[in-house]
Coordinates of C-alpha atoms in Angstrom, one line a residue:
X1 CA 33.9 -40.1 15.5
X2 CA 33.7 -41.9 12.4
X3 CA 30.2 -40.5 11.1
X4 CA 30.1 -37.2 9.5
X5 CA 26.8 -35.6 9.2
X6 CA 25.7 -33.6 6.2
X7 CA 22.6 -31.5 6.6
X8 CA 20.7 -29.9 3.7
X9 CA 17.8 -28.0 2.6
X10 CA 16.5 -28.4 -0.8
X11 CA 13.8 -26.8 -2.8
X12 CA 14.3 -28.4 -6.4
X13 CA 16.7 -31.3 -5.4
X14 CA 19.8 -29.6 -6.7
X15 CA 21.2 -29.1 -3.2
X16 CA 20.1 -32.5 -2.3
X17 CA 22.0 -34.1 -5.2
X18 CA 24.9 -32.0 -3.8
X19 CA 24.5 -33.6 -0.3
X20 CA 24.7 -37.1 -1.8
X21 CA 28.0 -36.2 -3.4
X22 CA 29.5 -34.9 -0.4
X23 CA 28.3 -38.0 1.2
X24 CA 29.9 -40.2 -1.5
X25 CA 33.1 -38.2 -0.8
X26 CA 33.1 -38.8 2.8
X27 CA 32.5 -42.4 2.3
X28 CA 35.5 -42.6 -0.2
X29 CA 37.5 -40.7 2.6
X30 CA 37.0 -43.8 4.6
X31 CA 34.3 -42.3 7.1
X32 CA 30.6 -43.1 7.2
X33 CA 28.2 -40.4 6.0
X34 CA 24.5 -39.6 7.2
X35 CA 23.1 -37.3 4.9
X36 CA 19.7 -35.7 6.2
X37 CA 17.5 -33.1 5.5
X38 CA 17.3 -30.2 7.9
X39 CA 13.7 -30.9 8.7
X40 CA 14.6 -34.3 10.1
X41 CA 17.4 -33.2 12.4
X42 CA 17.8 -30.6 15.3
X43 CA 20.8 -28.2 15.7
X44 CA 21.4 -30.1 19.1
X45 CA 22.4 -33.4 17.2
X46 CA 25.4 -31.7 15.9
X47 CA 26.9 -30.1 19.0
X48 CA 28.9 -33.1 19.9
X49 CA 30.1 -33.6 16.3
X50 CA 33.4 -32.1 15.5
X51 CA 32.9 -32.2 11.8
X52 CA 29.8 -31.8 9.8
X53 CA 28.4 -30.2 6.6
X54 CA 25.6 -27.7 5.8
X55 CA 24.0 -27.2 2.5
X56 CA 21.6 -24.7 1.3
X57 CA 20.6 -23.0 -2.0
X58 CA 20.5 -19.2 -2.2
X59 CA 17.1 -17.9 -2.0
X60 CA 15.5 -14.6 -2.4
X61 CA 18.3 -11.8 -2.5
X62 CA 20.9 -14.3 -2.2
X63 CA 20.3 -15.5 1.3
X64 CA 19.7 -18.8 3.1
X65 CA 16.3 -20.3 3.1
X66 CA 14.4 -18.6 5.9
X67 CA 12.0 -20.9 7.0
X68 CA 14.0 -23.9 8.1
X69 CA 17.6 -23.6 7.2
X70 CA 18.4 -20.0 8.6
X71 CA 17.0 -20.8 12.2
X72 CA 19.1 -24.0 12.1
X73 CA 22.3 -22.0 11.1
X74 CA 21.8 -19.4 13.7
X75 CA 21.4 -22.2 16.4
X76 CA 24.7 -23.8 15.0
X77 CA 26.6 -20.6 15.2
X78 CA 26.0 -20.7 19.1
X79 CA 28.3 -23.8 19.2
X80 CA 30.4 -23.5 15.9
X81 CA 33.7 -22.6 17.5
X82 CA 36.4 -25.0 17.1
X83 CA 34.3 -27.2 14.5
X84 CA 35.0 -27.9 11.1
X85 CA 32.1 -27.2 8.9
X86 CA 31.7 -28.0 5.1
X87 CA 29.4 -25.5 3.2
X88 CA 27.9 -26.1 0.0
X89 CA 25.0 -25.1 -2.0
X90 CA 23.3 -24.2 -5.5
X91 CA 22.0 -21.0 -6.8
X92 CA 20.0 -19.8 -9.9
X93 CA 21.1 -16.2 -10.0
X94 CA 23.6 -14.0 -8.6
X95 CA 27.3 -14.5 -8.2
X96 CA 27.5 -16.4 -4.8
X97 CA 27.2 -13.6 -2.3
X98 CA 25.0 -15.7 -0.1
X99 CA 27.8 -18.4 0.3
X100 CA 30.2 -15.6 1.1
X101 CA 28.3 -14.2 3.6
X102 CA 27.6 -17.6 5.1
X103 CA 31.3 -18.6 5.2
X104 CA 32.0 -15.2 6.8
X105 CA 29.4 -15.8 9.6
X106 CA 30.7 -19.2 10.5
X107 CA 34.0 -18.1 10.4
X108 CA 33.1 -15.3 12.8
X109 CA 31.4 -17.9 15.1
X110 CA 35.0 -19.8 15.3
X111 CA 34.2 -22.3 12.7
X112 CA 36.9 -23.7 10.2
X113 CA 35.1 -23.6 7.0
X114 CA 35.7 -25.8 4.0
X115 CA 34.0 -25.9 0.7
X116 CA 32.2 -22.4 0.5
X117 CA 32.6 -20.9 -2.9
X118 CA 34.6 -24.1 -4.1
X119 CA 31.4 -26.1 -3.6
X120 CA 28.7 -24.0 -5.2
X121 CA 26.9 -24.5 -8.5
X122 CA 24.2 -22.9 -10.6
X123 CA 21.2 -24.9 -11.1
X124 CA 22.0 -28.8 -11.3
X125 CA 25.4 -29.9 -10.4
X126 CA 27.4 -30.5 -13.4
X127 CA 30.4 -33.0 -13.5
X128 CA 32.7 -30.1 -12.1
X129 CA 30.3 -29.4 -9.1
X130 CA 29.9 -33.3 -8.5
X131 CA 33.7 -33.4 -8.2
X132 CA 33.9 -30.5 -6.0
X133 CA 31.4 -31.9 -3.9
X134 CA 33.1 -35.2 -3.4
X135 CA 36.3 -33.5 -2.9
X136 CA 34.4 -31.6 0.0
X137 CA 33.5 -34.9 1.3
X138 CA 37.2 -36.4 1.3
X139 CA 38.4 -33.0 3.0
X140 CA 35.8 -33.5 5.7
X141 CA 36.6 -37.2 6.3
X142 CA 40.5 -35.9 6.8
X143 CA 39.6 -33.2 9.2

């Protein structure tokens, strides 16, 4: 499949910006990228995708956004086995615990995870975070 879907939830625009950089990396890696808000897609749309990315900022006590993204991720865990999933997101406080938990959950569901703590940033993505997201996209394109 030449199209890789990048699904994100963003409250302030930081994770949305990161999703754009992941999409840029996918394109630079030679594949098509479909960057879409979690509110505009269903988990079922990813069932036949061997490779995709999910992005969400840290919320509350270092957790995924509860209204849309957490239920979406729970559904994805049901068919994550054998998939390659890129994870990324931003945070305002804490030390990345939400991402470590998310990576562990996806790996427990049988997914191969790319990105994770290598693709997080505090607040808006700086140049280093932008490059990390582009690299994640390139890695997804190779997967």
